[in-house]
Short mmCIF file of C-alpha atoms and ligand atoms in Angstrom, two decimals:
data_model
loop_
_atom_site.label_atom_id
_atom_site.label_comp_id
_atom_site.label_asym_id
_atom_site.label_seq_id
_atom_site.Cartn_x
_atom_site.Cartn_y
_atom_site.Cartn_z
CA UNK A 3 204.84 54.92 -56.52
CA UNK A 4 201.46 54.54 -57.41
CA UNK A 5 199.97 52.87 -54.55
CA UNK A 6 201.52 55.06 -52.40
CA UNK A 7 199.65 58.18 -54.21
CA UNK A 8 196.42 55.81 -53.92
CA UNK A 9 197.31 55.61 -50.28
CA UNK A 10 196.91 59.20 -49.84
CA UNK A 11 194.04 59.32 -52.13
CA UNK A 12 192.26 57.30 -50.14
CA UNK A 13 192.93 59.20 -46.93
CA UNK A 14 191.49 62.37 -48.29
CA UNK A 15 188.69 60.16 -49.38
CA UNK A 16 188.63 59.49 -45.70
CA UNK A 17 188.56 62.92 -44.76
CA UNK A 18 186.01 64.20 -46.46
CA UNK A 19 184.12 61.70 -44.99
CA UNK A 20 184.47 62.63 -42.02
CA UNK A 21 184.06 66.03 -42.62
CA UNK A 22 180.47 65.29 -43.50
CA UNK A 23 180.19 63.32 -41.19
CA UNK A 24 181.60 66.39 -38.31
CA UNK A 25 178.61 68.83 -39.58
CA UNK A 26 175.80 68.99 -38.57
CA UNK A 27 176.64 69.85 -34.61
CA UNK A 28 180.42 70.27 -34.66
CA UNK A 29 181.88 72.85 -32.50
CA UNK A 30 182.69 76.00 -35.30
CA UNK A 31 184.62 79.16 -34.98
CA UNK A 32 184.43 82.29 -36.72
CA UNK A 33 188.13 83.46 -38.08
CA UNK A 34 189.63 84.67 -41.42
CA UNK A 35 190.11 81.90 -44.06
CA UNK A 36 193.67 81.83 -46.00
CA UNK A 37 191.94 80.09 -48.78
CA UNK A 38 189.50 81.95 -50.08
CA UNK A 39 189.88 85.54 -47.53
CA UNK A 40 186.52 85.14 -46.40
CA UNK A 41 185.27 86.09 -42.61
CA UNK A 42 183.27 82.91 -41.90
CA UNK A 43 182.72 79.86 -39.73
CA UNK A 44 185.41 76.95 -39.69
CA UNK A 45 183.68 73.35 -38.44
CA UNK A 46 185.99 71.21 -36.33
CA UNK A 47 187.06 68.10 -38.23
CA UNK A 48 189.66 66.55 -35.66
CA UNK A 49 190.29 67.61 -32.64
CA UNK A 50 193.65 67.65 -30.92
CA UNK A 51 194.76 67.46 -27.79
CA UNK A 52 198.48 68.32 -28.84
CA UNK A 53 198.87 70.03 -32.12
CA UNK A 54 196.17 71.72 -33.85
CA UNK A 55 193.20 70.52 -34.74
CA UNK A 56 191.58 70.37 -38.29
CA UNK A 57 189.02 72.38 -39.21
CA UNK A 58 186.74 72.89 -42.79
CA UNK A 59 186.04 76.36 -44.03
CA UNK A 60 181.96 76.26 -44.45
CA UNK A 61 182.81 79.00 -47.29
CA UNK A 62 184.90 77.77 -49.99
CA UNK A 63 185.38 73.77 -48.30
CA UNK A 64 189.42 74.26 -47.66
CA UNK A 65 190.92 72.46 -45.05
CA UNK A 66 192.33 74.90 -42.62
CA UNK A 67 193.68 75.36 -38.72
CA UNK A 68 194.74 78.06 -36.55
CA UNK A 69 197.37 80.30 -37.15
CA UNK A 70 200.70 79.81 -34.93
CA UNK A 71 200.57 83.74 -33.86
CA UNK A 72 196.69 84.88 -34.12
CA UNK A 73 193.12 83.44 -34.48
CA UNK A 74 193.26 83.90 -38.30
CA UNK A 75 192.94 80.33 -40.10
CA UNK A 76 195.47 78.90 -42.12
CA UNK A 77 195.60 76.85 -44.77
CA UNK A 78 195.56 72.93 -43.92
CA UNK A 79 196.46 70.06 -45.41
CA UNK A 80 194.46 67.92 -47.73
CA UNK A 81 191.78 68.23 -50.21
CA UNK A 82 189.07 70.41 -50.57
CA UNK A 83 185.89 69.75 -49.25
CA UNK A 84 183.41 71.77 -51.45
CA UNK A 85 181.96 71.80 -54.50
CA UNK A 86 185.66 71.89 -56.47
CA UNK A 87 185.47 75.34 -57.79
CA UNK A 88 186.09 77.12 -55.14
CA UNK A 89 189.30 78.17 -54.57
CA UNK A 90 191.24 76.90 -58.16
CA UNK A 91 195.33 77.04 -57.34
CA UNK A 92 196.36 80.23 -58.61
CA UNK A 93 200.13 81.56 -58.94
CA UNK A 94 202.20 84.87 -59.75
CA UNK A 95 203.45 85.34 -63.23
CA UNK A 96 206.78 84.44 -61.65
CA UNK A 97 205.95 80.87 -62.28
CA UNK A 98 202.85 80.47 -64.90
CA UNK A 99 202.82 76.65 -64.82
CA UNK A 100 204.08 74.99 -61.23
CA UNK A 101 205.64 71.85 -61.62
CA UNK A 102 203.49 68.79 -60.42
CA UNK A 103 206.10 67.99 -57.17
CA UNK A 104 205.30 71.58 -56.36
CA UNK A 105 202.15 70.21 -56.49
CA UNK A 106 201.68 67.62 -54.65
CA UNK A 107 203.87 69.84 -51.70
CA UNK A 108 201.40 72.20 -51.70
CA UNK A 109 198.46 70.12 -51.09
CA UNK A 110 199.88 68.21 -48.06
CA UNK A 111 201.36 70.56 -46.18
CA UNK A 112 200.06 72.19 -43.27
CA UNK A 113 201.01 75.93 -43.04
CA UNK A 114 202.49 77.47 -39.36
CA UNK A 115 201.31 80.57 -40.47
CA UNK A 116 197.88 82.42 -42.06
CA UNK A 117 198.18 84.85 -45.40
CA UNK A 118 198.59 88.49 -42.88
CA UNK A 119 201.53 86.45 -40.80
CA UNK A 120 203.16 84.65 -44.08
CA UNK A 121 203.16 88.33 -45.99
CA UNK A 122 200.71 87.25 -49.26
CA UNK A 123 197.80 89.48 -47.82
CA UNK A 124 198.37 92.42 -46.38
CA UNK A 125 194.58 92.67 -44.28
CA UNK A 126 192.20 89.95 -44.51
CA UNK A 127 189.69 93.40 -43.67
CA UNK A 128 190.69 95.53 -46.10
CA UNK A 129 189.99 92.79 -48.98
CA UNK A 130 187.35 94.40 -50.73
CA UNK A 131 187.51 97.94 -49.95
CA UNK A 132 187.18 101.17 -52.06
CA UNK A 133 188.95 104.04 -51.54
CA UNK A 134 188.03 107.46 -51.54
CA UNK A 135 191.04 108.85 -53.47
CA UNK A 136 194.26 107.47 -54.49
CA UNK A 137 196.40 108.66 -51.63
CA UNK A 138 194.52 105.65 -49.85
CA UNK A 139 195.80 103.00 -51.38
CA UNK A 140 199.04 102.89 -49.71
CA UNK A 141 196.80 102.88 -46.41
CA UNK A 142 194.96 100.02 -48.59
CA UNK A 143 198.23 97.61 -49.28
CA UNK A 144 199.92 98.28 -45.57
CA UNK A 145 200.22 94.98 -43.62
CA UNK A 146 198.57 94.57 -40.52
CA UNK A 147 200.89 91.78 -38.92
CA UNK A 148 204.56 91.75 -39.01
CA UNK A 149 205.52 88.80 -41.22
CA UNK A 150 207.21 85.70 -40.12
CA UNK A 151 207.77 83.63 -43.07
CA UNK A 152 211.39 85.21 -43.03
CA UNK A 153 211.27 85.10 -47.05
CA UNK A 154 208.83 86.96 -48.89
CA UNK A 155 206.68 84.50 -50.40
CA UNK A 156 206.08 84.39 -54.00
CA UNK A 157 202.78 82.27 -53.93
CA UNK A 158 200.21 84.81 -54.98
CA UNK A 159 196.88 84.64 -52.51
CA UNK A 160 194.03 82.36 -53.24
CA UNK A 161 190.76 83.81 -53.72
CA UNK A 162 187.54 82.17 -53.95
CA UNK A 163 186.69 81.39 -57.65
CA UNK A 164 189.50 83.72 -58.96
CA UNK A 165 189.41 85.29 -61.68
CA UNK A 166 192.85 86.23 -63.68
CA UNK A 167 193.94 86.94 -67.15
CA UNK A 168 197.37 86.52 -69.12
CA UNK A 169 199.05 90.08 -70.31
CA UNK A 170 201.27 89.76 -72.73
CA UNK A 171 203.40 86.98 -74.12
CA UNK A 172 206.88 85.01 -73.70
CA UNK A 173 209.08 86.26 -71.23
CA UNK A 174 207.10 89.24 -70.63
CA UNK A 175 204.08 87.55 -69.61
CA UNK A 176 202.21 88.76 -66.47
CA UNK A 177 199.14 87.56 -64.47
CA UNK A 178 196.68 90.08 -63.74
CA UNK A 179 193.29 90.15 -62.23
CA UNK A 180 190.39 90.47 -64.11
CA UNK A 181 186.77 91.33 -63.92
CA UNK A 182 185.39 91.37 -60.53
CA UNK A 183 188.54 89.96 -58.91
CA UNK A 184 190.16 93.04 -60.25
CA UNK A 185 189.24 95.74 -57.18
CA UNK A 186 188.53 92.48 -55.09
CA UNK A 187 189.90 89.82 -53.09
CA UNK A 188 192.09 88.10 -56.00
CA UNK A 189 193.24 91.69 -57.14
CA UNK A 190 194.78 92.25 -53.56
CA UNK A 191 196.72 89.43 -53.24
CA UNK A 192 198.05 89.90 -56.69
CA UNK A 193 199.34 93.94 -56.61
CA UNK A 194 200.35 93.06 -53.18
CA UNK A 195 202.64 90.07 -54.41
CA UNK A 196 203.86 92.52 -57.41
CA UNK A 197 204.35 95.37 -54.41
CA UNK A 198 207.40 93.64 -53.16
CA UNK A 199 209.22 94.16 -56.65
CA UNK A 200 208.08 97.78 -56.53
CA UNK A 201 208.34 98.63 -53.04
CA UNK A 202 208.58 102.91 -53.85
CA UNK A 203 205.27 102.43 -55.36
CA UNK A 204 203.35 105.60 -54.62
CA UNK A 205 200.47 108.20 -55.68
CA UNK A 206 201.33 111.90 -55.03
CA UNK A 207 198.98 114.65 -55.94
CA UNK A 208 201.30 117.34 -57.75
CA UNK A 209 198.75 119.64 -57.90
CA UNK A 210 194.98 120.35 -56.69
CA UNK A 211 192.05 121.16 -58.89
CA UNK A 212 191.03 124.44 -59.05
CA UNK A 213 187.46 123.27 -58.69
CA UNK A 214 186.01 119.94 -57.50
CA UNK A 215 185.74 118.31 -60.53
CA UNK A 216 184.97 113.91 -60.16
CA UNK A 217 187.92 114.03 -62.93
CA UNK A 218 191.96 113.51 -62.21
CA UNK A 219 194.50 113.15 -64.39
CA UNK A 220 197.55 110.13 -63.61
CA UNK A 221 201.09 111.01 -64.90
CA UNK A 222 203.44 108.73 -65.36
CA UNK A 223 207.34 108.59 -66.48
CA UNK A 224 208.91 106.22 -67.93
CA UNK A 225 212.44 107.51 -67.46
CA UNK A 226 214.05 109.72 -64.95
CA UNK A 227 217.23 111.99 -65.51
CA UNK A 228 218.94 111.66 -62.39
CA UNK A 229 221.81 109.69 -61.01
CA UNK A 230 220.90 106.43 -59.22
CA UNK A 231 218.30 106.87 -56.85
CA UNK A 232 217.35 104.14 -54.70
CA UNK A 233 214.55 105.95 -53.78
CA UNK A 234 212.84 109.37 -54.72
CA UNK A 235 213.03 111.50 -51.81
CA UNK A 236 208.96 113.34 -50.92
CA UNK A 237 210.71 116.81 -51.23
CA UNK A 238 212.05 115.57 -55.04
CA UNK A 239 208.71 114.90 -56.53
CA UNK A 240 207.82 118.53 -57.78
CA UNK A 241 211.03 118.90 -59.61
CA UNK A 242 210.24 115.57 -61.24
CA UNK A 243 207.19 116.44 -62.38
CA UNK A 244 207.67 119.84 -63.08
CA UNK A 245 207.56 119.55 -66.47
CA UNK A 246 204.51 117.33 -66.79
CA UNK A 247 202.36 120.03 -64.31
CA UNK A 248 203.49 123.31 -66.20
CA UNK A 249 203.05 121.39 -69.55
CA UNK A 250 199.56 121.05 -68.58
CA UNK A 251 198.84 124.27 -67.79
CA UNK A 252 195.73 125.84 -68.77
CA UNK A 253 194.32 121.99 -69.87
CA UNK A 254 193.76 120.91 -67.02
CA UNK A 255 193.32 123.32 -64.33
CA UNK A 256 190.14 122.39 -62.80
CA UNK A 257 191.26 118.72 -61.92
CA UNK A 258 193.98 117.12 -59.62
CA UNK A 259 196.69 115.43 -60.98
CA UNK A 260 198.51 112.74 -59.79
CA UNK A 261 202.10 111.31 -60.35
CA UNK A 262 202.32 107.61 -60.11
CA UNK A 263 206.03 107.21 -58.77
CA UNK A 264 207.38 103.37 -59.23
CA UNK A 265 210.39 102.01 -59.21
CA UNK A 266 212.76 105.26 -59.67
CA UNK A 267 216.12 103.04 -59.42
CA UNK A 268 214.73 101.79 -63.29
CA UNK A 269 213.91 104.84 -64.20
CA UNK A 270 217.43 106.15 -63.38
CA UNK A 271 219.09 103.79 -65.17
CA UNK A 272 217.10 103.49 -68.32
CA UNK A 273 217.14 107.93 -68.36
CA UNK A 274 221.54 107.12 -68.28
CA UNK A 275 221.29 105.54 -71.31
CA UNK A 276 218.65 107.33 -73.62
CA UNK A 277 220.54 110.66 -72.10
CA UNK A 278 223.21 109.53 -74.93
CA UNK A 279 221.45 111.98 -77.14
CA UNK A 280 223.31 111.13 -80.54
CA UNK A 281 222.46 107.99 -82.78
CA UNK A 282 226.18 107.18 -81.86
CA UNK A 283 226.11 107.32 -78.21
CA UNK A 284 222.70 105.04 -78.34
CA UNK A 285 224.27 102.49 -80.78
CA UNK A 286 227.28 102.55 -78.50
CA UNK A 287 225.46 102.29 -74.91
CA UNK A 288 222.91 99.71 -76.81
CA UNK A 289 225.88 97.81 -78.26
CA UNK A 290 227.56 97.76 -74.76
CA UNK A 291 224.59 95.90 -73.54
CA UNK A 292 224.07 93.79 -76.13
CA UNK A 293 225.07 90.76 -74.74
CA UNK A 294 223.19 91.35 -71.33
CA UNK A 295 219.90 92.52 -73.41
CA UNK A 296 220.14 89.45 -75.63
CA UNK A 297 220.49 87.33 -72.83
CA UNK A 298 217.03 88.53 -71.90
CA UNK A 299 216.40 87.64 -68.51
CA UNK A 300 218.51 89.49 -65.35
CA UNK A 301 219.01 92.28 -67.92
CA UNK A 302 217.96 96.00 -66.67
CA UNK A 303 215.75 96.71 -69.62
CA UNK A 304 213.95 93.51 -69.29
CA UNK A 305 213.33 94.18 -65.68
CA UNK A 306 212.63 97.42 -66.10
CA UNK A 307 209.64 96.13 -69.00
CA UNK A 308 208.37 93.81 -66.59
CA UNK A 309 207.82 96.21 -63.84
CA UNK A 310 206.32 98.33 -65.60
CA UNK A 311 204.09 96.10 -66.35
CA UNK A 312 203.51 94.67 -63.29
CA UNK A 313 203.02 98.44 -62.15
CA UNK A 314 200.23 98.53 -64.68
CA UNK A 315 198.81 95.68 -63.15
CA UNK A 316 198.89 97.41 -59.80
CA UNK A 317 197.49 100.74 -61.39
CA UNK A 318 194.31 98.67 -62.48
CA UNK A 319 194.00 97.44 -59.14
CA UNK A 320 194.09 101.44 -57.43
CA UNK A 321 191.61 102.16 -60.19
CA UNK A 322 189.24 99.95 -59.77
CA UNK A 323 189.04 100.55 -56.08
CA UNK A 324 188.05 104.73 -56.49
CA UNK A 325 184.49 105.47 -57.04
CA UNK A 326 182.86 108.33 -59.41
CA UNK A 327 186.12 109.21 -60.44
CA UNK A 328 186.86 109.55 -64.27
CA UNK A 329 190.72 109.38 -65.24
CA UNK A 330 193.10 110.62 -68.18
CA UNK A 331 196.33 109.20 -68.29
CA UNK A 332 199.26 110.26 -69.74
CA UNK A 333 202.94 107.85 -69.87
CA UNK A 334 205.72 108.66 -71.46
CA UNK A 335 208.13 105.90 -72.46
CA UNK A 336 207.87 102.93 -70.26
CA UNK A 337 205.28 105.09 -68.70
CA UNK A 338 203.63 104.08 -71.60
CA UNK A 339 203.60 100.51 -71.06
CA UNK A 340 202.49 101.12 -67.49
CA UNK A 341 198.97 102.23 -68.90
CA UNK A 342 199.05 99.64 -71.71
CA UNK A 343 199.02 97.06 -69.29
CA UNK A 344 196.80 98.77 -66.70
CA UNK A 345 194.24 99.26 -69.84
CA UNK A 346 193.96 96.01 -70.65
CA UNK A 347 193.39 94.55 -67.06
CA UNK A 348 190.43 97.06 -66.74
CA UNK A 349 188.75 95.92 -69.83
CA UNK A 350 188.25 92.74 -68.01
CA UNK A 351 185.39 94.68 -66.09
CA UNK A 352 182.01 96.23 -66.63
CA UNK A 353 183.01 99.89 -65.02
CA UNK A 354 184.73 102.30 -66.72
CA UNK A 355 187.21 104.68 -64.96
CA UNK A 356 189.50 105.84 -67.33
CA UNK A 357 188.31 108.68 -69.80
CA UNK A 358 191.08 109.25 -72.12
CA UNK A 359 194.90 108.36 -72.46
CA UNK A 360 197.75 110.19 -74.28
CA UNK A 361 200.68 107.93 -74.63
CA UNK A 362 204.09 109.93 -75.77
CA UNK A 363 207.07 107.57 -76.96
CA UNK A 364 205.25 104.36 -75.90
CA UNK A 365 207.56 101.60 -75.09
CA UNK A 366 204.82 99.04 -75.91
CA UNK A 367 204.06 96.60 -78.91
CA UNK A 368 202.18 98.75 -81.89
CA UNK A 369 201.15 96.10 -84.29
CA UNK A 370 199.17 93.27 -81.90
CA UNK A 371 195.66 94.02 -83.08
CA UNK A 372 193.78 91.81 -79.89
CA UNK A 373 196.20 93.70 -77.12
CA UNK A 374 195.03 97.30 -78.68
CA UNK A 375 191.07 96.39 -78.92
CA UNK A 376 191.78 95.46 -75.46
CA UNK A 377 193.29 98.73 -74.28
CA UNK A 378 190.68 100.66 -75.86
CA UNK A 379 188.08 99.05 -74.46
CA UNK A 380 188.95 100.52 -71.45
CA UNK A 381 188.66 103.66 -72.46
CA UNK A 382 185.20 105.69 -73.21
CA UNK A 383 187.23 108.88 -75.01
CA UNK A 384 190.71 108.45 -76.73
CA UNK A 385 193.43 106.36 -76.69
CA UNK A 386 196.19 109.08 -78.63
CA UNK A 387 199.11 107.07 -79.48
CA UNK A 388 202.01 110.03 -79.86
CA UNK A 389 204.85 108.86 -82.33
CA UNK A 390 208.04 110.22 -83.52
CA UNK A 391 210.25 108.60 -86.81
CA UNK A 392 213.05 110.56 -84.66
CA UNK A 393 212.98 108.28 -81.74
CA UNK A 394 216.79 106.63 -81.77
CA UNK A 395 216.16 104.81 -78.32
CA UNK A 396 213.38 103.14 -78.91
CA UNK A 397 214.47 102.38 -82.50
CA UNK A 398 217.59 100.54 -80.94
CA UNK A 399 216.96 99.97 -77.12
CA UNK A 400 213.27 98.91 -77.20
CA UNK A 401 213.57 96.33 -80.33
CA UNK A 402 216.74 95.07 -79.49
CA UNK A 403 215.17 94.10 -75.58
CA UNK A 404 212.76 92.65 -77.91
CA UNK A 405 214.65 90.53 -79.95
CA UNK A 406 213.31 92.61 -82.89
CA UNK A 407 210.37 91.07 -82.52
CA UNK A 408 208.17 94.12 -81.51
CA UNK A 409 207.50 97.27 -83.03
CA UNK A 410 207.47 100.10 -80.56
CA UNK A 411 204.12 102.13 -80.41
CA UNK A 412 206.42 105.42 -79.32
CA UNK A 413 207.76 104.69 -83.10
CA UNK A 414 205.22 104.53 -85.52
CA UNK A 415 201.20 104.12 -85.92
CA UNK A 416 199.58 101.88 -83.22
CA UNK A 417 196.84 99.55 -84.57
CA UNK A 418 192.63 100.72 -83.86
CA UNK A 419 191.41 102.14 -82.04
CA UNK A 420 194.11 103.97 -81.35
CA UNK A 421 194.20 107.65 -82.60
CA UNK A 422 197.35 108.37 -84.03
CA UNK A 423 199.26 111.50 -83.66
CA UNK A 424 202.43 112.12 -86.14
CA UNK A 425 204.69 114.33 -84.04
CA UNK A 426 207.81 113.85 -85.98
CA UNK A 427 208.26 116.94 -87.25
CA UNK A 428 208.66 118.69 -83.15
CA UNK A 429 209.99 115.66 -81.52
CA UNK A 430 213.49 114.95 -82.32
CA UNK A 431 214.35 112.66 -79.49
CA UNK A 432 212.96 110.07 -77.08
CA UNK A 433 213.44 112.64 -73.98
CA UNK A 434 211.94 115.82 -75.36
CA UNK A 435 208.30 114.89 -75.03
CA UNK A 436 207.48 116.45 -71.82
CA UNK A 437 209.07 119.63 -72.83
CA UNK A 438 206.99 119.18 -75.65
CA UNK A 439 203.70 119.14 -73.91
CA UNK A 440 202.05 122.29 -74.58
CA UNK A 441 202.62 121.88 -78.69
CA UNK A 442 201.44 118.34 -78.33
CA UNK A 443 198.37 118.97 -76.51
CA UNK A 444 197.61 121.99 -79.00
CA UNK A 445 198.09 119.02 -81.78
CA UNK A 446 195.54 117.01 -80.21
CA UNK A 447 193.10 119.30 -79.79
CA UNK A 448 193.21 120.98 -83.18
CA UNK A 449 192.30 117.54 -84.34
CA UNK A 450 189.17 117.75 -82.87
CA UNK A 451 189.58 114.33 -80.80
CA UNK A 452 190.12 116.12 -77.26
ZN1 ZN B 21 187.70 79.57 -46.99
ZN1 ZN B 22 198.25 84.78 -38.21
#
């Protein structure tokens, strides 16, 4: 066993031998590299008369070759050639640690197919990007080649010296860019990877700004009322956020606002059960999904916690590709935990986008101290935490998802910096906080915080 690994060793030993030896005046081409999503010159290593030949990127060192179907590079076998930092292995939240066979696999296999053709980057071009507004980034995340990898591939993209953080913990634990590979090459790969669990993802501006102010607000449910939609149909989005646009009324006329639709199907199914309006009906829908919810994984809720956050994730991302654009957001329930999560993966950066946030029934942890500093760093106003005692869902659904492990922000105080807002005494249930808009923002501002 070992010699055999020595064996191998020893050949990539070789290789990079001979790489050095191949500069210098090697034949190059110019082509999209797989690794590290770079437009840049590939040196010939080996050539082939039948087969391909091997070639070095000159920008991050990866071994590479041409792509079956294009002139794009793919990823070759062997070891890297440059100065080891480069491209580090990076993978999806789907698996956090990959198993040293994986391994091994990985590094010795030559791929048929580059990172457009294989579906883990959607256009080597459109990398780095910004957008100009946020009905762009669907234009951003649109593939350019039809994928042949038949399976979509979980395998998040490699990106030069990327740069990723941890959100969360245990089974809800998600990978998200951070800091300049957030709005970059590394953040690409990684919202298009969480795309494909969230494939109704979509901005749509619910109403325009009555003058051009650099300032939008992002709304965002958490739970829809309506009976199983696969999809949410373009002519259904201004009943869905009806409530949200005339609750706003006369706040925030000047600016656009936006409604962040993802993953309605959730939605629809997590609205079915907090629609069970009496304590009675939630204990008995809760205690009717006890076993699945205790089971944890391949249960709705638990799904429906993890996209949200990887829809957070994927929020960051479209954020941190606009430019002189400040943002308020407002989630409601799981909506909530959207921003949480989106919050924390923009505190990773130096820029600022987000102005203030009003979360309403928060389906997010309250009480970890680090994951709140985190959020608020993000933001240069307010972060309102809204909180009912009244909130029966939460109170059963949320904790028992949880284990009773987590506190729900939606519930009770949130730690600093949050701002806390007490709206117990007009909120009597987890689905009347929309309706409740108007009184709410009146709240807020006769604090003195808005
Ligand atoms: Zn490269
Ligand atoms: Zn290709």
């Amino acid at each position: 066993m070992f010699k055999k690994v020595g064996r191998i060793a020893g050949s990539v030993t070789s290789y990079a031998g001979a790489v050095k030896q191949a500069r210098g005046d090697a034949p190059t081409v110019t082509a999209w590299c797989s690794w590290c999503g770079a437009h840049c010159l590939h040196t010939l290593v080996t050539e082939r008369i039948i087969g391909r030949s091997d070639y070095v990127c000159d920008n991050c060192g990866g071994p590479t070759v041409k792509c079956r179907y294009c002139d794009n590079m793919a990823r070759g076998a062997g070891a890297f050639n440059g100065d080891g930092d480069q491209a580090p292995d990076y993978s999806s939240s789907d698996e956090p640690t990959k198993s040293k066979v994986a391994n091994y696999f990985k590094e010795r296999w030559t791929n048929e197919l580059c990172s457009e053709h294989d579906g883990t980057v959607p256009d080597f071009s459109k990398a780095t990007l910004r957008i100009a507004d946020l009905s762009e980034f669907a234009d951003l995340m649109k593939p350019r080649q039809k994928n042949y990898s038949g399976a979509a591939k979980k395998a998040t993209f490699v990106a030069g010296k990327t740069l990723a953080v941890t959100l969360g913990g245990g089974p809800f634990a998600i990978a998200a860019a951070a800091g300049s590979g957030l709005g970059g090459r590394a953040g690409y790969g990684i919202a298009n990877n969480y795309l494909k669990d969230i494939p109704d993802y979509n901005f749509v501006k619910v109403q325009e700004g009555l003058s051009a102010s650099r300032h939008s607000v992002i709304v965002i449910n958490g739970l829809l009322s309506k009976k199983n939609p696969q999809t949410v149909r373009e002519e259904e989005w201004f009943d869905l956020t009806h409530d949200w646009v005339s609750g706003l009324r006369g706040t925030y006329d000047d600016d656009d606002i936006w409604h962040l639709n993802w993953d309605a199907k959730s939605l629809a199914n997590f609205g079915s059960w907090a629609g069970a309006s009496t304590g009675a009906g939630i204990l008995a829908a809760s205690s009717g999904l006890s076993n699945l919810v205790l089971s944890v994984s391949g249960n709705p809720w638990y799904s429906a916690m993890l996209k949200a956050q990887k829809t957070g994730a994927i929020l960051a991302e479209a954020l941190s590709r606009t430019e002189g654009t400040t943002f308020t957001l407002m989630g409601h329930s799981l909506g909530a935990r959207v921003i949480f999560f989106a919050l924390m993966a923009l505190s990773t950066k130096d820029e600022r986008y987000v102005r203030d946030v009003v979360l309403m029934g928060g389906a997010v942890g309250r009480d970890k101290v680090k994951s709140w500093e985190k959020a608020g760093a993000a933001v240069t106003g307010t972060l309102y935490n809204c909180y009912s005692a009244n909130d029966d869902t939460l109170r059963h659904l949320y904790q028992m998802a949880n284990a009773w492990l987590s506190k729900p922000a939606g519930l009770g105080a949130a730690m600093p910096p949050a701002f806390n807002i007490d709206c117990t005494d007009f909120i009597s249930g987890h689905t009347v906080w929309k309706a409740n808009l108007p009184q709410l923002l009146e709240r807020i501002s006769g604090l003195g915080k808005a």
